[in-house]
PDB file of C-alpha atoms in Angstrom:
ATOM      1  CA  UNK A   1      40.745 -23.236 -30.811  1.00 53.00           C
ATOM      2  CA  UNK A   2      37.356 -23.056 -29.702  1.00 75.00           C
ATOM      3  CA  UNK A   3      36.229 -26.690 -30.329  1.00 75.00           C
ATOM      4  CA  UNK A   4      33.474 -26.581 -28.443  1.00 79.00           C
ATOM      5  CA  UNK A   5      31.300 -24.200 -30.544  1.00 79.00           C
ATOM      6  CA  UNK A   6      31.192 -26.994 -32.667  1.00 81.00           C
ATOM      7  CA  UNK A   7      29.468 -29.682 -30.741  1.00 83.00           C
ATOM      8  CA  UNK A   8      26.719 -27.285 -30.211  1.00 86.00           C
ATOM      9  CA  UNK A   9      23.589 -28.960 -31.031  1.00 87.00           C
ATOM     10  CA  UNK A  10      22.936 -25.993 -33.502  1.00 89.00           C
ATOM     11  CA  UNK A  11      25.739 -25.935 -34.989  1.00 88.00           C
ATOM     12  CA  UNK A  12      25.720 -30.257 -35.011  1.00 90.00           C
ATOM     13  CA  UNK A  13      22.517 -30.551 -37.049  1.00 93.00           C
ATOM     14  CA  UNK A  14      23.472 -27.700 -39.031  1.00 92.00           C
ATOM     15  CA  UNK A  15      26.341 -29.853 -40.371  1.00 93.00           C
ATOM     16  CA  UNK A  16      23.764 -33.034 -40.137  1.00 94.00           C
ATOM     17  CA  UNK A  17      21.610 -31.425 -42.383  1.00 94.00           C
ATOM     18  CA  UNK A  18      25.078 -30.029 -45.406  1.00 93.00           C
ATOM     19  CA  UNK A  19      25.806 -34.071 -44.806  1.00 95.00           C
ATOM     20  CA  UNK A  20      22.635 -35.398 -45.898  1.00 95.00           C
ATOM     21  CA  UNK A  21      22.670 -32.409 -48.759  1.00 94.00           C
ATOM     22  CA  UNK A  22      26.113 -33.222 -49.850  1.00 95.00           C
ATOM     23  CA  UNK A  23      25.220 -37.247 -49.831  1.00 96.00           C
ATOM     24  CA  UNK A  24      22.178 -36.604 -51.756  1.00 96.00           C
ATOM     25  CA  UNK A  25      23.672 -34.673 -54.503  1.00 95.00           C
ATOM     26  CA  UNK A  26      26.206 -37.175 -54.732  1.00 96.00           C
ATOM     27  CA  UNK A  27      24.873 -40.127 -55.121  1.00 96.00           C
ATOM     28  CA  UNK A  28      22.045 -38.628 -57.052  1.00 96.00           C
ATOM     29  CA  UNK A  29      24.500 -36.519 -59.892  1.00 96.00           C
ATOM     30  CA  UNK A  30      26.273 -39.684 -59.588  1.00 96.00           C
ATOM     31  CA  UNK A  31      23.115 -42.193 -60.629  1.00 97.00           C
ATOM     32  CA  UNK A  32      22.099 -39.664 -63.779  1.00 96.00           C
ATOM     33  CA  UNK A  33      25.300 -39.272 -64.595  1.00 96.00           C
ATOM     34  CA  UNK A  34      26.343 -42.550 -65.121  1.00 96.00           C
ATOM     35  CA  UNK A  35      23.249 -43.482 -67.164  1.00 96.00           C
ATOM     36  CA  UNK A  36      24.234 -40.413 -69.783  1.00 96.00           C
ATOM     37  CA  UNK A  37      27.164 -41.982 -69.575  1.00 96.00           C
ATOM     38  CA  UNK A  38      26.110 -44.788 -70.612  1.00 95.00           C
ATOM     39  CA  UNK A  39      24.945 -43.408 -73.821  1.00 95.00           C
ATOM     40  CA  UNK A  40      27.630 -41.524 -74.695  1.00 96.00           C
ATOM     41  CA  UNK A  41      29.976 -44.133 -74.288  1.00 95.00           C
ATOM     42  CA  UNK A  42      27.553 -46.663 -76.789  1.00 93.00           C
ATOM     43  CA  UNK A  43      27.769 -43.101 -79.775  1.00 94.00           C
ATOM     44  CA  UNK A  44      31.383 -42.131 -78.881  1.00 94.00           C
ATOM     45  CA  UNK A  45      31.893 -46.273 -80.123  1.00 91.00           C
ATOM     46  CA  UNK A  46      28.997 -46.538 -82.452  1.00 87.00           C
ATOM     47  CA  UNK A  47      29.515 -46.067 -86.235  1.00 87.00           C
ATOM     48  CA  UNK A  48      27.250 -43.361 -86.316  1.00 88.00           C
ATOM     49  CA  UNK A  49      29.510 -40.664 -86.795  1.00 89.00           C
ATOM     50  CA  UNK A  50      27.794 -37.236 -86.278  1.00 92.00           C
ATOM     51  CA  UNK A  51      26.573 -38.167 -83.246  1.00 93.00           C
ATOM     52  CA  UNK A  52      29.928 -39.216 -82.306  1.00 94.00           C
ATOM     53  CA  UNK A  53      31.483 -35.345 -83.252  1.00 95.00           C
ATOM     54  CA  UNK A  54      28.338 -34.166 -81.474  1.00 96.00           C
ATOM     55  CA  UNK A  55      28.845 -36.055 -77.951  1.00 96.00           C
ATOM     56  CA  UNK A  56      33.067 -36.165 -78.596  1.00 95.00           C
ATOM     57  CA  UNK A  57      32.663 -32.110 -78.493  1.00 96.00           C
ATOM     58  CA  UNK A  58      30.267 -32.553 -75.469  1.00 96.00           C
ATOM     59  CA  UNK A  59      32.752 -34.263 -74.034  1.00 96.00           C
ATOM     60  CA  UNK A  60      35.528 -32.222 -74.696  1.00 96.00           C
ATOM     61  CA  UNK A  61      33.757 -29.315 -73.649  1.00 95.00           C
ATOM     62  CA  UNK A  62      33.465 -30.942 -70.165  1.00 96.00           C
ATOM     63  CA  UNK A  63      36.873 -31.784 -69.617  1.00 95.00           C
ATOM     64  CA  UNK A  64      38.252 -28.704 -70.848  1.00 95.00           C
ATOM     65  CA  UNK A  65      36.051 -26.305 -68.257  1.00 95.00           C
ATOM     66  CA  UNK A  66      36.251 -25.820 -64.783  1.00 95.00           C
ATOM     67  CA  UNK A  67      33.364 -27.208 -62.960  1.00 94.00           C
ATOM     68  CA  UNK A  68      32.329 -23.959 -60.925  1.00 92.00           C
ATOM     69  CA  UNK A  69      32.068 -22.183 -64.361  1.00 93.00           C
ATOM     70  CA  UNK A  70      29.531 -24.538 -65.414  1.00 93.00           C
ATOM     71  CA  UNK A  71      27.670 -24.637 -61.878  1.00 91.00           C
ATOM     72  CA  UNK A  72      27.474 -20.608 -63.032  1.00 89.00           C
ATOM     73  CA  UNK A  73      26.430 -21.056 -66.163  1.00 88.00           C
ATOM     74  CA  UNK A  74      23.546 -23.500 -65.151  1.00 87.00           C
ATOM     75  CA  UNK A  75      22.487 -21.835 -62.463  1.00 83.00           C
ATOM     76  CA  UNK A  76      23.396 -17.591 -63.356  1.00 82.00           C
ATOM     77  CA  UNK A  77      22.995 -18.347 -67.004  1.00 77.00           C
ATOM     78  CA  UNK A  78      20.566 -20.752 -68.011  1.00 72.00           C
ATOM     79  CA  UNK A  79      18.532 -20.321 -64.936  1.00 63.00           C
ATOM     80  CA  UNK A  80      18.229 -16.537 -65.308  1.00 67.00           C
ATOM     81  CA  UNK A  81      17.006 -16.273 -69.349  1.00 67.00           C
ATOM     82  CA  UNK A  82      13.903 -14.497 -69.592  1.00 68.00           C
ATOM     83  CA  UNK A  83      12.131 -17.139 -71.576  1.00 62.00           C
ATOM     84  CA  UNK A  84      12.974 -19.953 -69.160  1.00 63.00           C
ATOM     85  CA  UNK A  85      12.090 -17.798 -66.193  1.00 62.00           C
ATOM     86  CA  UNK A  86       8.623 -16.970 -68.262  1.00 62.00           C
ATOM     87  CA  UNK A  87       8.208 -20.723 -67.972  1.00 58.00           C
ATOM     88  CA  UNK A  88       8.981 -21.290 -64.381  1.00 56.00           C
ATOM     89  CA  UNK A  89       5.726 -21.938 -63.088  1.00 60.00           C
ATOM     90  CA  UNK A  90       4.155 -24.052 -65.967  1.00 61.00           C
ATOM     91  CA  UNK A  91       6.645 -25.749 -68.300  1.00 57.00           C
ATOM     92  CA  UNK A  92       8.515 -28.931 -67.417  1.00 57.00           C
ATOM     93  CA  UNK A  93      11.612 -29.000 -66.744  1.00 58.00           C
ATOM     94  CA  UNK A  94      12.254 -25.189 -66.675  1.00 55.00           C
ATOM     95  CA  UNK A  95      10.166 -25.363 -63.367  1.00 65.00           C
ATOM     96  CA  UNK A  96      13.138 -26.631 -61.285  1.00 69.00           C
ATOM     97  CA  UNK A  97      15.195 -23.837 -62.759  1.00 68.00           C
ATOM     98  CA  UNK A  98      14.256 -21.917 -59.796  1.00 73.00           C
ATOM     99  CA  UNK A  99      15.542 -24.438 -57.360  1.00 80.00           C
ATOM    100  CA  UNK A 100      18.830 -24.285 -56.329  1.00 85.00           C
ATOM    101  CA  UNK A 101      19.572 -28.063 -55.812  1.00 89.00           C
ATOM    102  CA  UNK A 102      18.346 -28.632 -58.989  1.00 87.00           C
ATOM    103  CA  UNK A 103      20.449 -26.405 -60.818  1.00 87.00           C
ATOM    104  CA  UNK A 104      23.658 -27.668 -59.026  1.00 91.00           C
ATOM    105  CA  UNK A 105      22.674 -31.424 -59.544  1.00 93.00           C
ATOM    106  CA  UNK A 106      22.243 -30.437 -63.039  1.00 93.00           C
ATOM    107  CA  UNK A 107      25.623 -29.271 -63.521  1.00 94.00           C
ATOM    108  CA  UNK A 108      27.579 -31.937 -61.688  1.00 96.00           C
ATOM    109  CA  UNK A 109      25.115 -34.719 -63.606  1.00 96.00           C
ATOM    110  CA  UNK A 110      26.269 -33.152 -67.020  1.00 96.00           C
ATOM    111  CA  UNK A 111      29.804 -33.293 -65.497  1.00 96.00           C
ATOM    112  CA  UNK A 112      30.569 -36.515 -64.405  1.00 96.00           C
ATOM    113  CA  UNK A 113      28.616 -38.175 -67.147  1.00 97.00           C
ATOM    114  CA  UNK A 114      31.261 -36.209 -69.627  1.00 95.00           C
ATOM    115  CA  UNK A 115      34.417 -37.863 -67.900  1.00 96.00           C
ATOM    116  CA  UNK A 116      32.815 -40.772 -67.245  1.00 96.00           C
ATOM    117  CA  UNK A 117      31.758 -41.320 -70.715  1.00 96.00           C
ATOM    118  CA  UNK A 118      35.228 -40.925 -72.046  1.00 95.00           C
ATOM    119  CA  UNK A 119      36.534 -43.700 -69.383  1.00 95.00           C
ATOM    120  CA  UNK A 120      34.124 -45.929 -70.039  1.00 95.00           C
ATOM    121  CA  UNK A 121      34.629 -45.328 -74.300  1.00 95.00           C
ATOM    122  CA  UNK A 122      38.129 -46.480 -73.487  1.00 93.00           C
ATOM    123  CA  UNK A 123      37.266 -49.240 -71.794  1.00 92.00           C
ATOM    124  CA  UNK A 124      35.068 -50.665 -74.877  1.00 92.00           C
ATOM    125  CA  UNK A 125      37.751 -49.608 -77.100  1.00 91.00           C
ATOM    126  CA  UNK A 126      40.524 -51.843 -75.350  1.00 89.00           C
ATOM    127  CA  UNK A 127      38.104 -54.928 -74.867  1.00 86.00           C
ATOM    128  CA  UNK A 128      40.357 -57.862 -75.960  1.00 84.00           C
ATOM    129  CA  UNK A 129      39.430 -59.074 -79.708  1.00 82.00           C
ATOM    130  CA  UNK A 130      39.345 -62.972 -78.271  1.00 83.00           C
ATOM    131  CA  UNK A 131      36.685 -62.246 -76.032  1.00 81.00           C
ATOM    132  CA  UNK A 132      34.197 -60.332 -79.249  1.00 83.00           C
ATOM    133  CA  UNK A 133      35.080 -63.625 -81.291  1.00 83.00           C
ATOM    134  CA  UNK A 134      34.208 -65.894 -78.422  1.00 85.00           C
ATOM    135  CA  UNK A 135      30.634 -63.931 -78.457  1.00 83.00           C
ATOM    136  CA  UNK A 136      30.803 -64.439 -82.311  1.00 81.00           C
ATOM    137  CA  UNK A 137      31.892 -67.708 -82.026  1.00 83.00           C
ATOM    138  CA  UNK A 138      28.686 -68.441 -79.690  1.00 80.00           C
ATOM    139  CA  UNK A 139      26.509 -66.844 -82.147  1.00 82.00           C
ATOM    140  CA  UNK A 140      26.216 -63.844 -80.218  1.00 85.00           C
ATOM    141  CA  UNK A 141      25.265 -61.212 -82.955  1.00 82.00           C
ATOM    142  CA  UNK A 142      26.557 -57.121 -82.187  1.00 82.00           C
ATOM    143  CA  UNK A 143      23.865 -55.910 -79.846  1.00 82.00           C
ATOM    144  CA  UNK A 144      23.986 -59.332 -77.647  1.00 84.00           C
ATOM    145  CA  UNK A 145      28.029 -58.825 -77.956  1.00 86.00           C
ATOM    146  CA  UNK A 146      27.549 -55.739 -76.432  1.00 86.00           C
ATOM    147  CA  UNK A 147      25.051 -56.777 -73.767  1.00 84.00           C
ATOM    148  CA  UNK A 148      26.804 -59.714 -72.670  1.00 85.00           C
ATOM    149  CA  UNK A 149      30.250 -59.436 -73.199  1.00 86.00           C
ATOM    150  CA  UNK A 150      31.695 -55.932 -73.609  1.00 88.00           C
ATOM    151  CA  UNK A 151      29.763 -53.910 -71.465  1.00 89.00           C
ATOM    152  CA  UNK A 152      30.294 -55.916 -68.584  1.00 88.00           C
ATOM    153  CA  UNK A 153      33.965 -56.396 -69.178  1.00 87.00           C
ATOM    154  CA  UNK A 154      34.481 -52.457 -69.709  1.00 90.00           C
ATOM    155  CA  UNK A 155      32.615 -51.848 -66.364  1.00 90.00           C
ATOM    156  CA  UNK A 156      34.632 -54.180 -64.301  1.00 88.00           C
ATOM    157  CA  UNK A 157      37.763 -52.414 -65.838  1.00 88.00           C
ATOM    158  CA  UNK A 158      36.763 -49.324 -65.723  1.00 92.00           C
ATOM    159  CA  UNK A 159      35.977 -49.437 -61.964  1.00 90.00           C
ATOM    160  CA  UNK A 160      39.748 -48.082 -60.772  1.00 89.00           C
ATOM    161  CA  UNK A 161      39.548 -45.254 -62.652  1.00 92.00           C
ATOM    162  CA  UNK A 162      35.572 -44.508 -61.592  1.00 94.00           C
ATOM    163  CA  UNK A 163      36.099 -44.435 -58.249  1.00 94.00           C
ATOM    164  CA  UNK A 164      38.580 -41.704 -58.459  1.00 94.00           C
ATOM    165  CA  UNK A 165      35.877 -39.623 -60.038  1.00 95.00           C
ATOM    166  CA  UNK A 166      33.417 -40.470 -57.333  1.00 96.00           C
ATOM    167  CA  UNK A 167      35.884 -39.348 -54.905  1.00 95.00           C
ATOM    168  CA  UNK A 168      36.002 -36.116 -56.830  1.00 95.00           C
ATOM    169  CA  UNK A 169      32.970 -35.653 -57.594  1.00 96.00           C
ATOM    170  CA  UNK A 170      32.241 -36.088 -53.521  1.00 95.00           C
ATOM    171  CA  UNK A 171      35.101 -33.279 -53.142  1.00 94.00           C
ATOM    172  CA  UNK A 172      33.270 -31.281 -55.846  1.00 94.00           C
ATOM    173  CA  UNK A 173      30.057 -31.137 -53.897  1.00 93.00           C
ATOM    174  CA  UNK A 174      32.044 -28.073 -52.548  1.00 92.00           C
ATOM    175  CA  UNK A 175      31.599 -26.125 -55.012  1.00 91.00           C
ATOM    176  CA  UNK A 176      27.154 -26.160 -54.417  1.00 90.00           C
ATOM    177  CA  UNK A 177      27.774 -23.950 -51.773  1.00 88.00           C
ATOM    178  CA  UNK A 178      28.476 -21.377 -54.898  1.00 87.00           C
ATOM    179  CA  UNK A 179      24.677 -21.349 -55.210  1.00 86.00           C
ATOM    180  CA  UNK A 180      22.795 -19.437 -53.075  1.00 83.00           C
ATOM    181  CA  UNK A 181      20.371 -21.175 -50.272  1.00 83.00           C
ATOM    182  CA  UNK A 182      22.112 -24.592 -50.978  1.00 87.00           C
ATOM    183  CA  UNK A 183      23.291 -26.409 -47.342  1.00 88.00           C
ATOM    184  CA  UNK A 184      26.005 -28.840 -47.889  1.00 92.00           C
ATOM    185  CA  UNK A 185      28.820 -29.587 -45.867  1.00 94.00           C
ATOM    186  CA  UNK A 186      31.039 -26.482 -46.972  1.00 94.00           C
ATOM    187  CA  UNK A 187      27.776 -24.139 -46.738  1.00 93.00           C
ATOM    188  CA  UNK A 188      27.407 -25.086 -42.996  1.00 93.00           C
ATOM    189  CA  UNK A 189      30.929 -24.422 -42.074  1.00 93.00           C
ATOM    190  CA  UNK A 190      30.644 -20.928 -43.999  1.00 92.00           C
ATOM    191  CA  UNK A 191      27.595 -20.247 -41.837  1.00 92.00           C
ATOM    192  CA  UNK A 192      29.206 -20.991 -38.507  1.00 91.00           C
ATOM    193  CA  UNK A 193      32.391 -19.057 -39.897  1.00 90.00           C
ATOM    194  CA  UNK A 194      29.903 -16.039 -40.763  1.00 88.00           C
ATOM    195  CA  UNK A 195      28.639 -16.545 -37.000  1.00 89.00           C
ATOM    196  CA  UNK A 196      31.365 -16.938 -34.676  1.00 88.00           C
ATOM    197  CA  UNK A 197      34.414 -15.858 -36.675  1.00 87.00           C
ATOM    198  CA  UNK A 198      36.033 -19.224 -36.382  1.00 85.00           C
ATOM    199  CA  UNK A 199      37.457 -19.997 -39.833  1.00 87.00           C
ATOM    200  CA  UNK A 200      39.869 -23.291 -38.616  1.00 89.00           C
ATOM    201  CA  UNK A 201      37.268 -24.601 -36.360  1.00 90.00           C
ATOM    202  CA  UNK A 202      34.485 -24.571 -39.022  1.00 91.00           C
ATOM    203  CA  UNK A 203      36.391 -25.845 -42.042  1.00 93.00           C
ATOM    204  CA  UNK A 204      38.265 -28.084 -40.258  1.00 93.00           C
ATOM    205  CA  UNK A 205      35.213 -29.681 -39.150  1.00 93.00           C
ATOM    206  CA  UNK A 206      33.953 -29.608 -42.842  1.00 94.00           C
ATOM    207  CA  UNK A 207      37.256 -31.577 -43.709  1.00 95.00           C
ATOM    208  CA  UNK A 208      37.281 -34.053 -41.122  1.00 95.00           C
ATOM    209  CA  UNK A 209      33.463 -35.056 -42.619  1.00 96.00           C
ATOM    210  CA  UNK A 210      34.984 -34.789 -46.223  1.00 96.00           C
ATOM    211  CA  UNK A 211      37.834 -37.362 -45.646  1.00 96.00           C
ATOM    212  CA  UNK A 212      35.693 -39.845 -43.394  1.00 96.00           C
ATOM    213  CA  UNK A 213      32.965 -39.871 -46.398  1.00 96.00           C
ATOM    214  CA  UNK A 214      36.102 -40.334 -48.730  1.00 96.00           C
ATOM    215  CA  UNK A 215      37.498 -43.324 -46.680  1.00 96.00           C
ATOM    216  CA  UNK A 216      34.308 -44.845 -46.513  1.00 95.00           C
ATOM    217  CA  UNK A 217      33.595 -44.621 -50.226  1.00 95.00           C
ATOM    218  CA  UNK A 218      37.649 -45.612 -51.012  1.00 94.00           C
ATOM    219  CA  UNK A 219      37.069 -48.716 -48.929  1.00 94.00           C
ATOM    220  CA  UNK A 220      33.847 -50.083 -50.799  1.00 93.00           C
ATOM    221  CA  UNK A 221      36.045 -49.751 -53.995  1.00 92.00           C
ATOM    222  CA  UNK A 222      38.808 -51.742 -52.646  1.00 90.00           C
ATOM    223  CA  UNK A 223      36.502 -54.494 -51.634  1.00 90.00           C
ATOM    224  CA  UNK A 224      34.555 -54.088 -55.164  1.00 87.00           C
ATOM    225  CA  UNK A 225      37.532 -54.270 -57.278  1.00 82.00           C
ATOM    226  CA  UNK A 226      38.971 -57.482 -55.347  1.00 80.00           C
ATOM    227  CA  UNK A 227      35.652 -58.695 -56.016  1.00 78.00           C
ATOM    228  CA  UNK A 228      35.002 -58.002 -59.597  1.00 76.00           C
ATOM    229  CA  UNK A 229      38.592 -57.717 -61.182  1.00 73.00           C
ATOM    230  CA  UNK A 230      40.237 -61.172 -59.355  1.00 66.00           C
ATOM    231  CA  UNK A 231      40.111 -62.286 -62.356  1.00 62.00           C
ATOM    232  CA  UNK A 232      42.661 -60.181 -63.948  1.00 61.00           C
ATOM    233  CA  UNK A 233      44.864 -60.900 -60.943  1.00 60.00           C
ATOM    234  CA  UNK A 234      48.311 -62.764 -61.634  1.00 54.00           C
ATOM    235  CA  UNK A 235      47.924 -66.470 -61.021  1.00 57.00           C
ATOM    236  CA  UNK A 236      49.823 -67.990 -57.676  1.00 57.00           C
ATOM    237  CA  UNK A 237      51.231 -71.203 -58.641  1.00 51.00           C
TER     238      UNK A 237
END
C-alpha cells in the first residue's frame, strides 16, 4: 500500500482542513442540539399535552428515519423549494439554505436534539420521588424543583447514555460528505480516492482520524462520569 501518498503535504492539509470541518459540525450540531433538547425534554414532561403529541411525534419521527434521508430532505428538499430559493438572498434564515454546512448542521442539530430529548425525558421521569419532596420539603415550589433539583440530577444520569450519541453523532459526520462542496474527514479521503485510485489508503486514513477523535471524546466521558456520578457509586466499607 502506497502510504506515502498520504503524508503528502497536499493531501495532509486536505485531511487538516475535513478535521477541523468534521470538529466544527460536531460540536456545533451538538451545542444546538442539546439546547432543543432541552425544551423538548421540559414539553415531553410538562402537563401541557398538545405540545407533548406535537414534540412526542417530532421525536418519533427522528428515531424512526435514517439520518442520510433527512440530510436529503434538508438539503435536496427543503433547500431546493422555489419559494425558499426566491428568498435566498434577502430573508433570514432561508439565506443559509444555499450553504452546504448549513444545511447539514441543520439536519444533524434536528437529529440529535430528537434522541437526546427522549434520553433526557427519561431521565426526569425516573428522578427519585424523595429527592422532589426534599425540594418540597425546602419550600422549593415546581419551577425551582426543576431548576435545582431535577434537571441537574437527570443530566448527571443521563451522561452514559449521551456520550454514546456524541460518539455517533461524531461517526455520523460521515454522512456531510452526502452534500456537495462539504470537506470533512470522509470528503477528503473520497477526494484522494478520486485522485490516486487508492481506496484502503484513503479511508483507512479517514478511520484511523475517526477512532483517535472517538478515544479522545470516550476518555473525557470516563473522567466526567467518575466525576459527576461518584455519588451513585456503591459505598466501600
Amino acid at each position: 500500500m502506497e502510504w506515502a501518498v498520504i503524508f503528502e503535504p497536499d493531501n495532509l492539509a486536505l485531511f487538516g482542513n475535513g478535521i477541523v470541518i468534521t470538529l466544527w459540525l460536531l460540536f456545533s450540531s451538538l451545542a444546538v442540539g442539546a439546547v432543543l433538547a432541552l425544551i423538548f425534554a421540559l414539553i415531553l414532561t410538562g402537563p401541557w399535552a398538545p405540545l407533548r403529541w406535537l414534540v412526542g411525534a417530532y421525536t418519533f419521527v427522528i428515531r424512526g428515519t435514517p439520518l442520510l434521508i433527512q440530510v436529503y430532505l434538508i438539503y435536496y428538499g427543503l433547500g431546493q423549494l422555489e419559494w425558499i430559493q426566491a428568498r435566498w438572498d434577502s430573508v433570514w434564515p432561508w439565506t443559509h439554505f444555499k450553504e452546504p454546512f448549513f444545511c447539514a448542521l441543520l439536519a444533524f442539530s434536528l437529529n440529535t436534539a430528537g434522541y437526546t430529548a427522549e434520553m433526557l425525558a427519561g431521565a426526569i421521569r425516573e428522578t427519585s420521588a424523595g429527592e422532589i419532596e426534599a425540594a418540597h420539603a425546602y419550600g422549593m415550589n415546581r419551577f425551582q424543583t426543576m431548576l435545582r433539583v431535577v434537571l441537574p440530577s437527570a443530566m448527571r444520569r443521563t451522561l452514559p447514555a449521551y456520550s454514546n450519541e456524541v460518539v455517533m453523532m461524531l461517526h455520523a459526520t460521515s454522512l456531510a460528505s452526502a452534500v456537495p462542496n462539504m470537506l470533512d474527514v470522509t470528503s477528503a479521503a473520497s477526494r484522494i480516492y478520486a485522485t490516486y485510485y487508492l481506496p484502503f489508503e484513503a479511508y483507512l486514513a479517514a478511520a484511523a482520524i475517526y477512532l483517535a477523535a472517538s478515544f479522545c471524546l470516550i476518555g473525557f466521558f470516563r473522567f466526567s462520569e467518575g466525576r459527576l456520578l461518584a455519588y451513585l457509586s456503591p459505598r466501600r466499607d
